[in-house]
Amino acid sequence: MNILVIGSGGREHAMAWKMSQSPRCSKLFVAPGNAGTAQLATNLPIGVEDFESIKKAVLEHNIELVVVGPEAPLVAGIRDFFEQDDQLKDIALIGPGKVGAQLEGSKDFSKTFMLRHRIPTADARTFDKQSLQEGLDYLQDMTLPVVLKADGLAAGKGVVICQTISDAEEMLKEMLVEEKFGEASQKVLVEQFLQGTELSVFVLTDGEHYVILPEAKDYKRIGEGDTGPNTGGMGAVSPVSIADRDFMEMVEERVVKRTIAGLQQDRIPFQGFLFIGLMKVKGEPYVIEYNVRMGDPETEAVLPRVETDLVELFMATAEGRLNEVALKTASFATATVVMAAGGYPEAYEKGSEIKGLPAGNARAEASASAHVFHAGTKEREGKVVSNGGRVLAVTGQGPTLKEALDNVYSQVAAISWEKSYYRRDIGQDVLV
Ligand code: AMP
Ligand code: GLY
């Protein structure tokens, strides 16, 4: 069947790479894609929220499966657009509708959902401009630190951890009154800080059945030792040693099952990924956030460990028969290192030629010791040049995390461009 992936990052390259290995995949398209996806698919120059052009492409290329990578088109209602169109309504699409996407698009919506369905999470209350004074009063009784969260999508910047009550008071006013994060901070959650270790669990669900994909740990800060500003993610590892069997059983019983049952009770259809950001606190899981898509760079670490045919998994999701598919996971470990443009996540340059990319990466062997996924690249006069903040996501695999790290870092060392940057400490904190 012909398949369209929507997005242009390392996540979408990894998804296209995995699906290209499926015997069910005929022609593969990525919109808009990057220089990496161009090696194994046809890139279409269409923006991820340009639904009319996506429709045209779907009809022209006889697409039977659409996989939505990023959150923006989901929150903007790409599924609703498909369902309301006579020519598109029967096409399989991976990703929830507008209401389901609120689990990521509104932190107030997701917190209320978690509390209603007894899913363990940090205590929180939501305030707006009108209830600012109540918010300031509420702060007085909180233990430190305090977490303030803009309700809406704020490009990963809407969470502020305050170490003193007066900082929290100032920040709450800035967010609500001065609209520090624009529309996203019209409502703000004041939340209890959770002290623990973070990891992410990925669920694929058809709204009734589910499979739990391999877990991962993400490295969000730009600097080594988890210092400096937050980024989209500078690396990831899978599996994560703290996600032992007992812990994962608790995650399944208290978080995954209650989330799926909650969606059903609330009559929210959901076909797609649930990315559950967790904190392990004294051995128990607490949900920090939901996303309604896969993580990036977590996808680049997780998908190489999925042995089941990804197209089959997606079609079972779309057809409501995920219970018929058994998920097979590889026992090897993976480590992903993001190579970024110097300066990211602040200002950075684009357009530098990338040297040392391995040849013939196109349909690279699933068993290769390293895979180079493109995140922000494009082709210029036959050369691959940088075209974003996060430029490449390189994944190494090996029987142990240590070997996966050796493999990824030797591949990374062979690649360079002017002012490239990567963290050298990915995975070090979880090496056992
Ligand atoms: P989010 O945008 O919700 O993923 O939050 C960004 C980051 O802030 C998370 O990955 C955590 O590291 C941190 N964070 C969010 N909520 C809490 C919390 N209640 N306690 C501790 N850290 C948190
Ligand atoms: N790496 C974190 C995210 O995709 O949201």
Tab-separated table of C-alpha atoms and ligand atoms in Angstrom:
chain	number	residue	atom	x	y	z
A	1	MET	CA	0.000	0.000	0.000
A	2	ASN	CA	1.050	3.608	-0.470
A	3	ILE	CA	1.853	5.455	2.748
A	4	LEU	CA	2.249	9.122	3.672
A	5	VAL	CA	4.198	10.288	6.730
A	6	ILE	CA	3.585	13.864	7.869
A	7	GLY	CA	6.535	15.741	9.371
A	8	SER	CA	10.187	16.508	8.712
A	9	GLY	CA	12.242	15.429	11.704
A	10	GLY	CA	14.287	12.484	12.904
A	11	ARG	CA	11.099	10.894	14.224
A	12	GLU	CA	9.572	10.889	10.751
A	13	HIS	CA	12.797	9.605	9.161
A	14	ALA	CA	12.869	6.732	11.669
A	15	MET	CA	9.195	5.921	11.012
A	16	ALA	CA	9.720	5.988	7.240
A	17	TRP	CA	12.838	3.833	7.624
A	18	LYS	CA	10.979	1.254	9.703
A	19	MET	CA	7.943	1.156	7.411
A	20	SER	CA	10.132	0.863	4.312
A	21	GLN	CA	11.216	-2.549	5.679
A	22	SER	CA	7.627	-3.826	5.560
A	23	PRO	CA	6.510	-6.057	2.692
A	24	ARG	CA	3.185	-4.193	2.857
A	25	CYS	CA	4.813	-0.876	1.954
A	26	SER	CA	4.696	-0.039	-1.772
A	27	LYS	CA	5.274	3.664	-2.336
A	28	LEU	CA	6.292	5.820	0.589
A	29	PHE	CA	5.853	9.612	0.746
A	30	VAL	CA	6.925	12.124	3.393
A	31	ALA	CA	5.543	15.669	3.655
A	32	PRO	CA	7.638	17.744	3.786
A	33	GLY	CA	10.492	15.378	4.821
A	34	ASN	CA	14.239	16.056	4.761
A	35	ALA	CA	17.372	14.874	2.936
A	36	GLY	CA	17.274	11.590	4.865
A	37	THR	CA	13.679	10.711	4.040
A	38	ALA	CA	14.441	11.552	0.389
A	39	GLN	CA	16.746	8.506	0.322
A	40	LEU	CA	13.912	6.069	0.961
A	41	ALA	CA	10.729	7.941	0.075
A	42	THR	CA	9.386	10.706	-2.129
A	43	ASN	CA	9.320	14.062	-0.349
A	44	LEU	CA	6.295	16.257	-1.033
A	45	PRO	CA	6.731	20.010	-0.432
A	46	ILE	CA	3.640	20.406	1.759
A	47	GLY	CA	3.387	22.033	5.193
A	48	VAL	CA	2.148	19.823	8.048
A	49	GLU	CA	-0.934	22.003	8.642
A	50	ASP	CA	-1.860	22.525	4.983
A	51	PHE	CA	-4.753	20.047	5.068
A	52	GLU	CA	-6.099	20.915	1.596
A	53	SER	CA	-2.740	20.150	-0.049
A	54	ILE	CA	-2.419	16.985	2.033
A	55	LYS	CA	-5.834	15.920	0.729
A	56	LYS	CA	-4.758	16.516	-2.869
A	57	ALA	CA	-1.593	14.469	-2.372
A	58	VAL	CA	-3.477	11.621	-0.673
A	59	LEU	CA	-5.903	11.327	-3.587
A	60	GLU	CA	-3.278	11.797	-6.303
A	61	HIS	CA	-0.927	9.151	-4.897
A	62	ASN	CA	-3.615	6.664	-3.763
A	63	ILE	CA	-2.464	6.828	-0.152
A	64	GLU	CA	-4.071	4.216	2.102
A	65	LEU	CA	-2.287	5.034	5.360
A	66	VAL	CA	-1.373	8.451	6.789
A	67	VAL	CA	0.958	8.604	9.801
A	68	VAL	CA	1.003	11.959	11.561
A	69	GLY	CA	4.360	12.651	13.272
A	70	PRO	CA	4.104	16.004	15.122
A	71	GLU	CA	1.408	17.338	17.468
A	72	ALA	CA	0.527	20.578	15.656
A	73	PRO	CA	-1.620	19.025	12.883
A	74	LEU	CA	-3.311	16.748	15.446
A	75	VAL	CA	-4.206	19.629	17.759
A	76	ALA	CA	-5.359	21.552	14.652
A	77	GLY	CA	-7.718	18.671	13.800
A	78	ILE	CA	-6.241	16.720	10.900
A	79	ARG	CA	-8.225	13.608	11.880
A	80	ASP	CA	-11.478	15.576	12.080
A	81	PHE	CA	-10.678	17.015	8.630
A	82	PHE	CA	-10.270	13.486	7.226
A	83	GLU	CA	-13.387	12.132	8.938
A	84	GLN	CA	-15.564	14.959	7.652
A	85	ASP	CA	-14.439	14.522	4.049
A	86	ASP	CA	-16.252	11.918	1.914
A	87	GLN	CA	-13.151	11.167	-0.124
A	88	LEU	CA	-10.854	10.810	2.906
A	89	LYS	CA	-13.012	9.327	5.635
A	90	ASP	CA	-12.063	5.687	4.995
A	91	ILE	CA	-8.328	6.282	4.815
A	92	ALA	CA	-6.363	4.914	7.781
A	93	LEU	CA	-4.829	7.714	9.833
A	94	ILE	CA	-2.592	7.359	12.880
A	95	GLY	CA	-3.244	10.107	15.432
A	96	PRO	CA	-6.219	11.172	17.557
A	97	GLY	CA	-8.880	13.765	16.740
A	98	LYS	CA	-9.004	17.279	18.101
A	99	VAL	CA	-10.590	16.283	21.423
A	100	GLY	CA	-8.125	13.455	22.124
A	101	ALA	CA	-5.245	15.733	21.138
A	102	GLN	CA	-6.245	18.003	24.032
A	103	LEU	CA	-4.438	15.506	26.278
A	104	GLU	CA	-1.319	17.204	24.907
A	105	GLY	CA	-2.780	20.539	23.781
A	106	SER	CA	-4.165	21.535	27.193
A	107	LYS	CA	-2.453	20.712	30.480
A	108	ASP	CA	-5.635	21.669	32.324
A	109	PHE	CA	-7.632	19.162	30.254
A	110	SER	CA	-5.078	16.385	30.857
A	111	LYS	CA	-4.811	17.107	34.603
A	112	THR	CA	-8.585	17.012	34.996
A	113	PHE	CA	-8.647	13.777	32.974
A	114	MET	CA	-6.016	12.178	35.220
A	115	LEU	CA	-7.743	13.217	38.428
A	116	ARG	CA	-11.145	12.035	37.148
A	117	HIS	CA	-9.748	8.608	36.272
A	118	ARG	CA	-7.515	8.139	39.333
A	119	ILE	CA	-4.301	8.195	37.339
A	120	PRO	CA	-1.412	9.053	39.676
A	121	THR	CA	-0.085	12.565	39.060
A	122	ALA	CA	1.117	15.608	41.006
A	123	ASP	CA	-1.544	17.713	42.778
A	124	ALA	CA	-2.326	20.884	40.868
A	125	ARG	CA	-4.860	23.677	40.453
A	126	THR	CA	-5.549	25.867	37.456
A	127	PHE	CA	-5.910	29.666	37.550
A	128	ASP	CA	-6.660	32.406	35.044
A	129	LYS	CA	-6.442	36.208	35.095
A	130	GLN	CA	-9.701	36.492	37.022
A	131	SER	CA	-8.578	34.041	39.700
A	132	LEU	CA	-5.011	35.395	40.012
A	133	GLN	CA	-5.489	36.351	43.672
A	134	GLU	CA	-6.707	32.843	44.527
A	135	GLY	CA	-3.631	31.505	42.729
A	136	LEU	CA	-1.333	33.728	44.787
A	137	ASP	CA	-3.076	32.574	47.986
A	138	TYR	CA	-2.810	28.928	46.911
A	139	LEU	CA	0.944	29.349	46.429
A	140	GLN	CA	1.455	30.283	50.094
A	141	ASP	CA	0.754	26.744	51.308
A	142	MET	CA	2.894	24.924	48.745
A	143	THR	CA	6.127	23.132	49.532
A	144	LEU	CA	9.089	24.128	47.384
A	145	PRO	CA	9.960	23.955	44.579
A	146	VAL	CA	6.711	24.838	42.803
A	147	VAL	CA	5.992	24.029	39.161
A	148	LEU	CA	4.073	26.525	36.983
A	149	LYS	CA	2.757	25.270	33.660
A	150	ALA	CA	1.204	27.226	30.823
A	151	ASP	CA	-1.971	25.401	29.807
A	152	GLY	CA	-1.435	25.441	26.042
A	153	LEU	CA	1.288	24.395	23.594
A	154	ALA	CA	4.373	26.555	24.227
A	155	ALA	CA	7.058	24.780	22.181
A	156	GLY	CA	8.404	22.999	25.257
A	157	LYS	CA	9.058	26.274	27.090
A	158	GLY	CA	5.845	26.608	29.111
A	159	VAL	CA	7.034	24.841	32.278
A	160	VAL	CA	8.853	26.886	34.930
A	161	ILE	CA	10.214	25.409	38.157
A	162	CYS	CA	10.358	28.043	40.914
A	163	GLN	CA	12.635	27.689	43.944
A	164	THR	CA	11.000	30.368	46.119
A	165	ILE	CA	7.416	31.464	46.724
A	166	SER	CA	8.226	35.019	45.644
A	167	ASP	CA	9.673	33.766	42.316
A	168	ALA	CA	6.509	31.731	41.838
A	169	GLU	CA	4.313	34.777	42.591
A	170	GLU	CA	6.220	36.871	40.048
A	171	MET	CA	6.093	34.141	37.418
A	172	LEU	CA	2.386	33.497	37.930
A	173	LYS	CA	1.691	37.206	37.374
A	174	GLU	CA	3.970	37.312	34.306
A	175	MET	CA	2.253	34.315	32.796
A	176	LEU	CA	-1.334	35.347	33.515
A	177	VAL	CA	-1.237	39.132	33.340
A	178	GLU	CA	1.607	39.816	30.921
A	179	GLU	CA	0.809	36.691	28.885
A	180	LYS	CA	4.435	35.581	28.920
A	181	PHE	CA	3.603	32.597	26.688
A	182	GLY	CA	0.852	34.362	24.749
A	183	GLU	CA	-2.414	32.511	24.447
A	184	ALA	CA	-0.816	29.372	25.917
A	185	SER	CA	-0.594	31.001	29.369
A	186	GLN	CA	-4.136	32.358	29.600
A	187	LYS	CA	-4.559	29.513	32.056
A	188	VAL	CA	-1.741	28.329	34.320
A	189	LEU	CA	-1.403	25.192	36.445
A	190	VAL	CA	0.269	25.514	39.820
A	191	GLU	CA	1.652	22.046	40.475
A	192	GLN	CA	3.496	20.168	43.183
A	193	PHE	CA	7.106	19.289	42.293
A	194	LEU	CA	7.858	15.580	41.974
A	195	GLN	CA	11.307	14.424	43.065
A	196	GLY	CA	12.417	11.335	41.190
A	197	THR	CA	13.757	9.877	37.954
A	198	GLU	CA	12.059	10.630	34.655
A	199	LEU	CA	11.332	8.206	31.836
A	200	SER	CA	8.873	7.863	28.984
A	201	VAL	CA	6.528	5.037	28.080
A	202	PHE	CA	4.963	4.792	24.630
A	203	VAL	CA	1.608	3.195	23.973
A	204	LEU	CA	-0.019	2.544	20.630
A	205	THR	CA	-3.786	2.198	20.983
A	206	ASP	CA	-6.855	1.741	18.817
A	207	GLY	CA	-8.964	3.219	21.634
A	208	GLU	CA	-9.744	-0.176	23.144
A	209	HIS	CA	-6.676	-2.402	22.847
A	210	TYR	CA	-3.080	-1.306	23.215
A	211	VAL	CA	0.546	-2.338	22.943
A	212	ILE	CA	3.285	-0.910	25.142
A	213	LEU	CA	6.379	-0.099	23.084
A	214	PRO	CA	9.888	-0.109	24.577
A	215	GLU	CA	10.418	2.678	27.108
A	216	ALA	CA	13.057	5.381	26.728
A	217	LYS	CA	14.840	8.095	28.625
A	218	ASP	CA	15.293	11.463	26.993
A	219	TYR	CA	18.007	14.085	27.633
A	220	LYS	CA	16.291	17.460	27.363
A	221	ARG	CA	18.966	19.976	28.384
A	222	ILE	CA	21.500	21.334	25.914
A	223	GLY	CA	24.515	20.919	28.190
A	224	GLU	CA	26.377	17.922	29.596
A	225	GLY	CA	25.351	16.962	33.125
A	226	ASP	CA	21.790	18.174	32.346
A	227	THR	CA	22.688	21.855	32.396
A	228	GLY	CA	21.582	24.871	30.359
A	229	PRO	CA	18.293	25.535	28.565
A	230	ASN	CA	15.758	22.934	27.539
A	231	THR	CA	15.754	21.643	23.968
A	232	GLY	CA	13.510	19.311	21.999
A	233	GLY	CA	15.802	16.507	23.207
A	234	MET	CA	19.533	15.891	22.771
A	235	GLY	CA	19.594	12.115	23.080
A	236	ALA	CA	17.747	9.037	24.260
A	237	VAL	CA	18.389	5.506	25.431
A	238	SER	CA	16.262	2.352	25.487
A	239	PRO	CA	15.696	0.231	27.520
A	240	VAL	CA	15.931	2.167	30.789
A	241	SER	CA	17.264	0.202	33.759
A	242	ILE	CA	14.889	1.813	36.290
A	243	ALA	CA	11.914	0.494	34.305
A	244	ASP	CA	12.104	-2.967	35.839
A	245	ARG	CA	9.268	-5.489	35.675
A	246	ASP	CA	7.566	-4.446	38.884
A	247	PHE	CA	7.614	-0.825	37.866
A	248	MET	CA	6.282	-1.521	34.361
A	249	GLU	CA	3.473	-3.625	35.852
A	250	MET	CA	2.469	-0.651	37.995
A	251	VAL	CA	2.624	1.603	34.926
A	252	GLU	CA	0.360	-0.754	33.006
A	253	GLU	CA	-2.190	-1.202	35.819
A	254	ARG	CA	-2.321	2.321	37.216
A	255	VAL	CA	-1.579	4.434	34.166
A	256	VAL	CA	-2.068	2.668	30.829
A	257	LYS	CA	-5.246	0.704	31.608
A	258	ARG	CA	-6.866	3.616	33.458
A	259	THR	CA	-6.000	5.996	30.618
A	260	ILE	CA	-7.565	3.769	27.942
A	261	ALA	CA	-10.616	3.086	30.134
A	262	GLY	CA	-10.883	6.817	30.846
A	263	LEU	CA	-10.869	7.643	27.145
A	264	GLN	CA	-13.638	5.101	26.601
A	265	GLN	CA	-15.713	6.375	29.538
A	266	ASP	CA	-15.355	9.944	28.299
A	267	ARG	CA	-16.252	8.772	24.760
A	268	ILE	CA	-13.023	10.061	23.283
A	269	PRO	CA	-12.016	7.874	20.317
A	270	PHE	CA	-8.235	7.525	20.155
A	271	GLN	CA	-6.230	5.818	17.441
A	272	GLY	CA	-2.589	6.636	17.726
A	273	PHE	CA	0.324	7.086	20.071
A	274	LEU	CA	0.138	8.014	23.716
A	275	PHE	CA	3.516	9.169	24.952
A	276	ILE	CA	3.417	9.113	28.739
A	277	GLY	CA	6.032	11.207	30.532
A	278	LEU	CA	6.549	9.632	33.961
A	279	MET	CA	8.399	10.361	37.162
A	280	LYS	CA	9.430	7.362	39.250
A	281	VAL	CA	8.966	8.589	42.817
A	282	LYS	CA	9.927	6.169	45.605
A	283	GLY	CA	9.434	3.276	43.214
A	284	GLU	CA	6.007	4.351	41.959
A	285	PRO	CA	4.909	5.988	38.693
A	286	TYR	CA	3.383	9.479	38.474
A	287	VAL	CA	2.326	11.016	35.177
A	288	ILE	CA	3.996	14.344	34.358
A	289	GLU	CA	2.390	14.761	30.971
A	290	TYR	CA	0.760	13.075	28.015
A	291	ASN	CA	1.725	13.654	24.412
A	292	VAL	CA	-0.404	12.306	21.589
A	293	ARG	CA	2.489	11.438	19.275
A	294	MET	CA	5.857	9.749	19.525
A	295	GLY	CA	8.798	11.596	21.037
A	296	ASP	CA	11.739	12.936	19.105
A	297	PRO	CA	14.510	11.712	19.554
A	298	GLU	CA	12.895	8.842	21.522
A	299	THR	CA	11.434	7.347	18.314
A	300	GLU	CA	14.925	6.970	16.880
A	301	ALA	CA	15.904	4.862	19.933
A	302	VAL	CA	12.611	2.964	20.276
A	303	LEU	CA	11.747	1.913	16.699
A	304	PRO	CA	14.982	0.022	15.956
A	305	ARG	CA	13.994	-2.187	18.950
A	306	VAL	CA	10.532	-2.958	17.555
A	307	GLU	CA	10.657	-6.187	15.545
A	308	THR	CA	6.970	-6.300	14.629
A	309	ASP	CA	6.077	-4.943	11.193
A	310	LEU	CA	5.220	-1.270	11.828
A	311	VAL	CA	2.778	-1.067	8.914
A	312	GLU	CA	0.920	-4.064	10.333
A	313	LEU	CA	0.821	-2.384	13.761
A	314	PHE	CA	-0.552	0.818	12.229
A	315	MET	CA	-3.214	-0.958	10.154
A	316	ALA	CA	-4.315	-2.961	13.204
A	317	THR	CA	-4.580	0.342	15.098
A	318	ALA	CA	-6.679	1.934	12.375
A	319	GLU	CA	-8.902	-1.149	12.106
A	320	GLY	CA	-9.451	-1.568	15.847
A	321	ARG	CA	-7.760	-4.976	16.056
A	322	LEU	CA	-4.533	-4.294	17.950
A	323	ASN	CA	-5.419	-7.273	20.170
A	324	GLU	CA	-4.556	-9.505	17.194
A	325	VAL	CA	-0.970	-8.299	16.915
A	326	ALA	CA	1.768	-9.479	19.242
A	327	LEU	CA	4.512	-6.944	19.794
A	328	LYS	CA	8.011	-8.344	19.470
A	329	THR	CA	10.819	-6.322	20.960
A	330	ALA	CA	14.536	-6.821	20.343
A	331	SER	CA	16.649	-7.522	23.400
A	332	PHE	CA	19.510	-5.249	22.314
A	333	ALA	CA	19.959	-1.724	23.659
A	334	THR	CA	19.948	1.506	21.674
A	335	ALA	CA	21.414	4.946	22.300
A	336	THR	CA	20.600	8.010	20.221
A	337	VAL	CA	22.791	11.111	20.107
A	338	VAL	CA	21.471	14.301	18.537
A	339	MET	CA	23.975	16.354	16.558
A	340	ALA	CA	22.841	19.974	16.649
A	341	ALA	CA	23.864	23.257	15.073
A	342	GLY	CA	26.163	25.315	17.342
A	343	GLY	CA	24.056	27.901	19.207
A	344	TYR	CA	20.881	25.779	19.338
A	345	PRO	CA	18.415	26.174	21.116
A	346	GLU	CA	19.139	29.901	20.621
A	347	ALA	CA	20.147	31.388	17.241
A	348	TYR	CA	22.130	29.094	14.926
A	349	GLU	CA	23.268	28.923	11.321
A	350	LYS	CA	21.837	26.773	8.564
A	351	GLY	CA	23.288	25.658	5.254
A	352	SER	CA	26.608	24.028	6.308
A	353	GLU	CA	27.670	20.989	4.321
A	354	ILE	CA	27.606	17.816	6.427
A	355	LYS	CA	30.683	15.649	5.912
A	356	GLY	CA	31.227	12.016	6.760
A	357	LEU	CA	27.686	10.714	6.339
A	358	PRO	CA	27.755	6.971	5.705
A	359	ALA	CA	26.987	6.041	2.108
A	360	GLY	CA	23.975	3.920	1.224
A	361	ASN	CA	22.041	4.647	4.381
A	362	ALA	CA	18.837	4.388	2.386
A	363	ARG	CA	17.372	1.031	3.328
A	364	ALA	CA	20.104	0.292	5.820
A	365	GLU	CA	20.146	-3.114	7.391
A	366	ALA	CA	18.033	-3.309	10.516
A	367	SER	CA	21.005	-5.037	12.132
A	368	ALA	CA	23.614	-2.353	11.375
A	369	SER	CA	25.460	-1.174	14.486
A	370	ALA	CA	24.493	2.464	13.815
A	371	HIS	CA	21.790	4.310	11.874
A	372	VAL	CA	21.924	7.966	10.899
A	373	PHE	CA	18.498	9.598	10.999
A	374	HIS	CA	18.179	13.078	9.559
A	375	ALA	CA	16.367	15.678	11.675
A	376	GLY	CA	17.035	19.075	10.077
A	377	THR	CA	18.736	18.584	6.711
A	378	LYS	CA	18.110	19.315	3.066
A	379	GLU	CA	19.772	18.605	-0.217
A	380	ARG	CA	21.558	21.409	-2.024
A	381	GLU	CA	23.319	20.746	-5.335
A	382	GLY	CA	23.715	17.082	-4.546
A	383	LYS	CA	25.102	17.738	-1.054
A	384	VAL	CA	23.428	17.337	2.328
A	385	VAL	CA	23.380	20.604	4.296
A	386	SER	CA	22.135	21.513	7.778
A	387	ASN	CA	18.654	23.012	7.842
A	388	GLY	CA	17.574	23.177	11.484
A	389	GLY	CA	18.671	23.285	15.112
A	390	ARG	CA	18.684	19.552	15.594
A	391	VAL	CA	20.389	18.271	12.451
A	392	LEU	CA	20.985	14.526	12.855
A	393	ALA	CA	19.914	11.841	15.316
A	394	VAL	CA	22.399	8.986	15.279
A	395	THR	CA	21.392	5.697	16.897
A	396	GLY	CA	23.808	2.985	17.953
A	397	GLN	CA	22.763	-0.502	18.953
A	398	GLY	CA	24.516	-3.242	20.879
A	399	PRO	CA	23.947	-6.117	23.290
A	400	THR	CA	24.381	-3.683	26.203
A	401	LEU	CA	23.895	0.058	26.614
A	402	LYS	CA	27.666	0.406	26.920
A	403	GLU	CA	28.169	-1.186	23.495
A	404	ALA	CA	25.313	0.829	21.990
A	405	LEU	CA	27.015	3.982	23.291
A	406	ASP	CA	30.409	2.903	21.878
A	407	ASN	CA	28.759	2.315	18.501
A	408	VAL	CA	26.847	5.574	18.400
A	409	TYR	CA	29.783	7.704	19.473
A	410	SER	CA	32.131	6.154	16.903
A	411	GLN	CA	29.582	6.906	14.163
A	412	VAL	CA	29.074	10.459	15.497
A	413	ALA	CA	32.843	11.070	15.543
A	414	ALA	CA	32.995	10.376	11.798
A	415	ILE	CA	30.426	13.076	10.964
A	416	SER	CA	31.044	16.803	11.117
A	417	TRP	CA	30.130	20.238	9.857
A	418	GLU	CA	31.062	23.734	10.877
A	419	LYS	CA	30.025	24.392	14.490
A	420	SER	CA	28.302	21.054	15.055
A	421	TYR	CA	27.595	20.177	18.686
A	422	TYR	CA	26.542	17.086	20.612
A	423	ARG	CA	26.462	15.931	24.216
A	424	ARG	CA	29.108	13.379	25.145
A	425	ASP	CA	27.335	12.124	28.263
A	426	ILE	CA	24.155	10.540	26.875
A	427	GLY	CA	23.302	7.385	28.841
A	428	GLN	CA	26.091	7.803	31.405
A	429	ASP	CA	23.655	8.270	34.302
A	430	VAL	CA	21.866	4.981	33.641
A	431	LEU	CA	24.858	2.746	32.859
A	432	VAL	CA	24.806	-0.206	35.200
B	1	AMP	P1	6.370	19.064	30.346
B	1	AMP	O1	6.343	20.180	29.334
B	1	AMP	O2	5.110	18.880	31.096
B	1	AMP	O3	7.009	17.830	29.805
B	1	AMP	O4	7.434	19.521	31.446
B	1	AMP	C1	8.777	19.735	31.092
B	1	AMP	C2	9.689	19.168	32.137
B	1	AMP	O5	9.478	19.804	33.388
B	1	AMP	C3	9.441	17.701	32.421
B	1	AMP	O6	10.082	16.888	31.501
B	1	AMP	C4	10.013	17.570	33.826
B	1	AMP	O7	11.410	17.424	33.782
B	1	AMP	C5	9.679	18.886	34.437
B	1	AMP	N1	8.444	18.771	35.215
B	1	AMP	C6	7.184	18.981	34.808
B	1	AMP	N2	6.295	18.782	35.803
B	1	AMP	C7	7.011	18.454	36.893
B	1	AMP	C8	6.687	18.131	38.252
B	1	AMP	N3	5.428	18.138	38.696
B	1	AMP	N4	7.683	17.832	39.089
B	1	AMP	C9	8.974	17.838	38.652
B	1	AMP	N5	9.351	18.139	37.410
B	1	AMP	C10	8.388	18.440	36.527
B	2	GLY	N1	11.738	14.571	23.252
B	2	GLY	C1	10.575	15.080	23.847
B	2	GLY	C2	9.433	15.223	22.960
B	2	GLY	O1	9.395	14.734	21.847
B	2	GLY	O2	8.466	15.851	23.385
